[in-house]
XYZ file of C-alpha atoms in Angstrom:
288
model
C -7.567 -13.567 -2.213
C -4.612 -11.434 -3.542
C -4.803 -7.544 -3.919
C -4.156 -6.298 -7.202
C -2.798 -2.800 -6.453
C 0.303 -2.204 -8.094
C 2.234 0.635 -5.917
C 3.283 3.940 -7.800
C 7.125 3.161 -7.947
C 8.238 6.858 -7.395
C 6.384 6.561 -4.230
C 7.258 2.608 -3.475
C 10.869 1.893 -5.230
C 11.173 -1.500 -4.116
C 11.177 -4.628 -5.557
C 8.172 -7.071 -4.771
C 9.027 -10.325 -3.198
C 7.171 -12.888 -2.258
C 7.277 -16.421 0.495
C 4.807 -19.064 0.607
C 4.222 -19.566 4.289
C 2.313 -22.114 5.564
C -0.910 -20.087 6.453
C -0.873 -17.611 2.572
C 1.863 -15.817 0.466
C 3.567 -13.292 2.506
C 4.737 -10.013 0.310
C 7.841 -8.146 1.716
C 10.886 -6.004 0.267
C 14.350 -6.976 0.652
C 16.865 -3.750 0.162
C 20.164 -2.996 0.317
C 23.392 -5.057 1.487
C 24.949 -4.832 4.837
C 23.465 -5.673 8.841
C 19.927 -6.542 8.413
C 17.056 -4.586 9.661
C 13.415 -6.260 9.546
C 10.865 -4.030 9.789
C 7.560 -4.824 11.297
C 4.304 -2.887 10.451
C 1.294 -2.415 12.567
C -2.210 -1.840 12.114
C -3.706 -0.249 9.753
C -0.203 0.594 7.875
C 1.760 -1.864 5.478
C 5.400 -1.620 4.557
C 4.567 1.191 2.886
C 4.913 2.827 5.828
C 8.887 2.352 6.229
C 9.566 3.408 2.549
C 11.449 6.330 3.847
C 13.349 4.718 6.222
C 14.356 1.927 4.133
C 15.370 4.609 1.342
C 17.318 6.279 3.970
C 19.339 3.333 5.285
C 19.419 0.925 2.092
C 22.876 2.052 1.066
C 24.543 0.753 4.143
C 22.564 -2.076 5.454
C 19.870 -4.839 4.197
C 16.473 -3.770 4.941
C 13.351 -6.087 5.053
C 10.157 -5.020 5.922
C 7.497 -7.035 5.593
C 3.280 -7.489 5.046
C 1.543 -9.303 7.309
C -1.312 -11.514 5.550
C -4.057 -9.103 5.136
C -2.090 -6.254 5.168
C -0.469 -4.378 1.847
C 0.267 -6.699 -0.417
C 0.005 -10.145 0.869
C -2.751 -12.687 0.505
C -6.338 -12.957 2.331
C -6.038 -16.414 3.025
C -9.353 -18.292 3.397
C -9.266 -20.184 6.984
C -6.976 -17.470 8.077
C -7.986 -15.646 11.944
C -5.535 -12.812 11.335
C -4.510 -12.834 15.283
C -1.530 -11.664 16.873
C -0.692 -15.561 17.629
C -1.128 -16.238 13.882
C 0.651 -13.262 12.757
C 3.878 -14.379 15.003
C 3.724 -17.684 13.968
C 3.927 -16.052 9.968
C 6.742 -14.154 10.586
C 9.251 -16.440 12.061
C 8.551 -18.672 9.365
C 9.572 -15.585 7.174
C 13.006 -15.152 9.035
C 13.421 -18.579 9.294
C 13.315 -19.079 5.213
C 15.361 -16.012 4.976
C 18.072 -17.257 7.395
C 18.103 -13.995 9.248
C 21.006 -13.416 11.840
C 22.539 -11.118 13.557
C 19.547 -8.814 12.613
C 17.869 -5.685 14.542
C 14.577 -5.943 14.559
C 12.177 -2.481 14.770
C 8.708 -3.281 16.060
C 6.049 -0.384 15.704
C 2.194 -0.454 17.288
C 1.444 -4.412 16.823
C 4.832 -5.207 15.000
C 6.103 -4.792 18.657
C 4.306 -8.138 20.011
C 4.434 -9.643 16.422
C 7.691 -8.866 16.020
C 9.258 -9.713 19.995
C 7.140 -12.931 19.689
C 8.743 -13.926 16.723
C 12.223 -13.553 18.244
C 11.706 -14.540 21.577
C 12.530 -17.992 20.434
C 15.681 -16.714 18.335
C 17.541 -14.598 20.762
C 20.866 -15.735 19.732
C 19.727 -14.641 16.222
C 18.701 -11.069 17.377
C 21.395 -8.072 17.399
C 19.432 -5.565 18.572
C 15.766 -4.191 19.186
C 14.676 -0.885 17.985
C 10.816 0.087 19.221
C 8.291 2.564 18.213
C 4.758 3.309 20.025
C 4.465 0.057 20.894
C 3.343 -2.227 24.249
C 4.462 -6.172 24.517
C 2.185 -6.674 27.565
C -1.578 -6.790 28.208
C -3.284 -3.318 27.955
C -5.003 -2.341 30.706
C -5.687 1.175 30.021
C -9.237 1.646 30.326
C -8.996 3.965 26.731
C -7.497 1.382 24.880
C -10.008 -1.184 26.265
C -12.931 0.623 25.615
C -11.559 1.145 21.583
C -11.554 -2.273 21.863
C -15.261 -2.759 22.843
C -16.502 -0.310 20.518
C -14.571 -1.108 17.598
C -15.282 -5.054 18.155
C -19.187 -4.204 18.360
C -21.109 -4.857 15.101
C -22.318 -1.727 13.971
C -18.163 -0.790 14.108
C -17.383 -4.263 12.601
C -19.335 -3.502 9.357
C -17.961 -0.039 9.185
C -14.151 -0.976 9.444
C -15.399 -3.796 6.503
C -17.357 -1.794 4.472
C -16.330 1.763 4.696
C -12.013 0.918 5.959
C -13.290 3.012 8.883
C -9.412 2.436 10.388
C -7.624 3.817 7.128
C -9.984 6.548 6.261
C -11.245 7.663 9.812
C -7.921 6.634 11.853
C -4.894 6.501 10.544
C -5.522 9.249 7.654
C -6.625 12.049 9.679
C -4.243 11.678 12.379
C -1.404 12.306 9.482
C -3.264 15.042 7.566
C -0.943 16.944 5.713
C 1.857 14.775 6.312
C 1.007 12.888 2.899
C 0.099 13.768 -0.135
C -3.174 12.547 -1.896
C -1.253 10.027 -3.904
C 0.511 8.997 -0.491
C -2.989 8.308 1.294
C -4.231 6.806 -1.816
C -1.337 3.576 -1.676
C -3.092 3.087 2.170
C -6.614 3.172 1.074
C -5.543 1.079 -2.137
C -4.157 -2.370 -0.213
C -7.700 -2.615 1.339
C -10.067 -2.341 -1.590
C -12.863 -4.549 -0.312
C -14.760 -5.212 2.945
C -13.655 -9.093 2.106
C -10.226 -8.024 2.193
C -10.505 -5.944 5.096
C -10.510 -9.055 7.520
C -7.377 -8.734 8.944
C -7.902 -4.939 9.786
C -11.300 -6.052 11.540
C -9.820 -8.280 13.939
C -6.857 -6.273 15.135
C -9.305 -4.450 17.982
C -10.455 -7.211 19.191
C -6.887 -8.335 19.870
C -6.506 -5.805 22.480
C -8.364 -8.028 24.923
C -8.420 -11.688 23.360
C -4.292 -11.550 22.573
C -4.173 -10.771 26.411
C -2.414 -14.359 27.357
C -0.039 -13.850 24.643
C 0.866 -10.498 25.484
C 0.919 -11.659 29.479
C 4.042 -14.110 28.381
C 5.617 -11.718 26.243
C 5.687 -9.213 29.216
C 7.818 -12.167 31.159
C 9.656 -13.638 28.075
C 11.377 -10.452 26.336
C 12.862 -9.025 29.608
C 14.138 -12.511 30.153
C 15.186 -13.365 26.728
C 16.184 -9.829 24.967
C 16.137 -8.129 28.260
C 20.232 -7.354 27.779
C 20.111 -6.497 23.670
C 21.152 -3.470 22.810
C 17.700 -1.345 22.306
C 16.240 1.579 20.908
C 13.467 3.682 21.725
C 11.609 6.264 19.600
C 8.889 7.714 21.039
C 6.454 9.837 19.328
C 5.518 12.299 22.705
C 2.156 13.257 21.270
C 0.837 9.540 20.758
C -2.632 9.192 22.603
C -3.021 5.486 21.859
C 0.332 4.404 23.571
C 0.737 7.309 26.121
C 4.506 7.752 26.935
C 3.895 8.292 30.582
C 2.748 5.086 30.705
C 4.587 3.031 28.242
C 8.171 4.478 28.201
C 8.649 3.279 32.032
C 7.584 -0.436 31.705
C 10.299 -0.261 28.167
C 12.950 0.892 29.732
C 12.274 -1.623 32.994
C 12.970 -4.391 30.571
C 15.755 -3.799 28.707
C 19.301 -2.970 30.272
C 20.993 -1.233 27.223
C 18.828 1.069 26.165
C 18.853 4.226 24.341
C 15.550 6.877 23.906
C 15.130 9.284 21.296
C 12.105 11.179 21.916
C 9.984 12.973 19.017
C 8.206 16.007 20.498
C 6.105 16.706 17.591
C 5.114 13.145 16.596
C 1.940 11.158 17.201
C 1.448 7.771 17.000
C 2.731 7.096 13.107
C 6.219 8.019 13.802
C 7.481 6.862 10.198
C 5.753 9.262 8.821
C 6.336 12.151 11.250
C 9.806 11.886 12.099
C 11.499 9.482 9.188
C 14.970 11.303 9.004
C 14.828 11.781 13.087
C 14.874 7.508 13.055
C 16.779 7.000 10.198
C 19.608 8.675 11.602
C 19.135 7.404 15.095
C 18.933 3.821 13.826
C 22.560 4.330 12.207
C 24.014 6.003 15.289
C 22.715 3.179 17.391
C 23.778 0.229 15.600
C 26.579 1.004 12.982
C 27.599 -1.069 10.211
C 31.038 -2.635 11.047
């Protein structure tokens, strides 16, 4: 299944491209010349969600941000399980056909574990690490579980399928007047059907079933990435990924790391804060 939804391009002004993984087509952007920057999405967003940031940085480096199948643009791929396991395995196929090196990868909500699992294995590939909101080990706090429980239950099931409960009751009140009706429109638009909605049904669940995964990406990215040069950016207000929680067990696993905090942002930073990470991005790591 392929979504039809053909983004506004004063909103989206990015070419369409397109990689036939093994699993379904995979729709991402490729912008720009210069150090690369892949861009990793989380749940329920798309790469919609960087379009200011890659706007803001496309003039001085290559920016790819990608859709994860069922999300945005990409295909619903019959057989698919849309886990965090499958996800990974998507995405270094992806920078693997796009011969990425000496990239920075920025992880956001689940781009974090999709995106650290995908480079765990191609550390000598990886310049740098910039993370948003985020967690790469298994979530224990009792909050997040119990979202997990109730949104994997199957009255909530049928309501993230049938009425996008997670676009329409989750991620677009939380930004409120941050976007404009045509803005909310290109998030409700990439999940037109409860069919299509798969991959936004199983992401709960993850919380507890990805819980091995996340348990050896907890050991392998302090080990593996634990010396890249990193960088934080922390919405303060986030009450999914709480910083007094999170922001401790970060900067425990990396050794060069730098923290920009965003007072006044939840947990959608790109959308809050977009010139606040734009310009710390190109402080951090500048082009040569």
């Amino acid at each position: 299944m392929m979504i039809d939804f053909v983004p506004d391009p004063s909103l989206y002004p990015f070419e369409s491209r397109w990689f036939d993984s093994s699993a379904g087509r995979v729709h991402y952007i490729d912008e720009g010349t210069g150090p690369t920057l892949l861009f990793c999405h989380g749940a329920p967003a798309w790469s919609f969600l960087y379009r200011h940031i890659v706007e803001g940085l496309r003039d001085r480096y290559r920016c790819v941000a990608v859709d994860y199948l069922g999300f945005g643009l990409s295909e619903r791929p019959a057989g698919f399980g849309y886990t965090i396991a499958e996800h990974t395995a998507v995405l270094s196929e992806l920078i693997d056909h796009l011969q990425l090196d000496g990239f920075v990868l920025m992880g956001h909500d689940w781009g974090g574990p999709i995106g650290l699992g995908a480079v765990t294995g191609r550390a000598d590939r990886v310049k740098g690490i910039v993370l948003g909101n985020t967690a790469f080990w298994p979530i224990e706090a009792l909050a997040n579980r119990a979202f997990s429980v109730v949104m994997s239950s199957r009255p909530m099931q049928r309501r993230i399928l049938e009425q996008n409960f997670l676009v329409e009751r989750v991620l677009l009140p939380e930004l409120g007047n941050n976007l404009t009706a045509a803005e909310a429109d290109h998030y409700r638009a990439v999940q037109p059907t409860a069919e299509s909605r798969r991959g936004l049904a199983t992401m709960p669940k993850e919380i507890r079933a990805a819980r091995p995964l996340l348990g050896q990406l907890a050991q392998d990215v302090p080990a593996q990435l634990g010396g890249k040069p990193t960088l934080l950016m922390w919405g303060m207000r986030d009450k999914v990924f709480r910083p007094s929680a999170s922001i401790p067990r970060i900067r425990a696993a990396f050794t060069d790391l730098d923290m920009v905090q965003l007072p006044h942002s939840r947990h959608f930073i790109q959308e809050d804060a977009p010139d606040a990470i734009t310009a710390a991005i190109a402080k951090r790591f500048p082009r040569a």
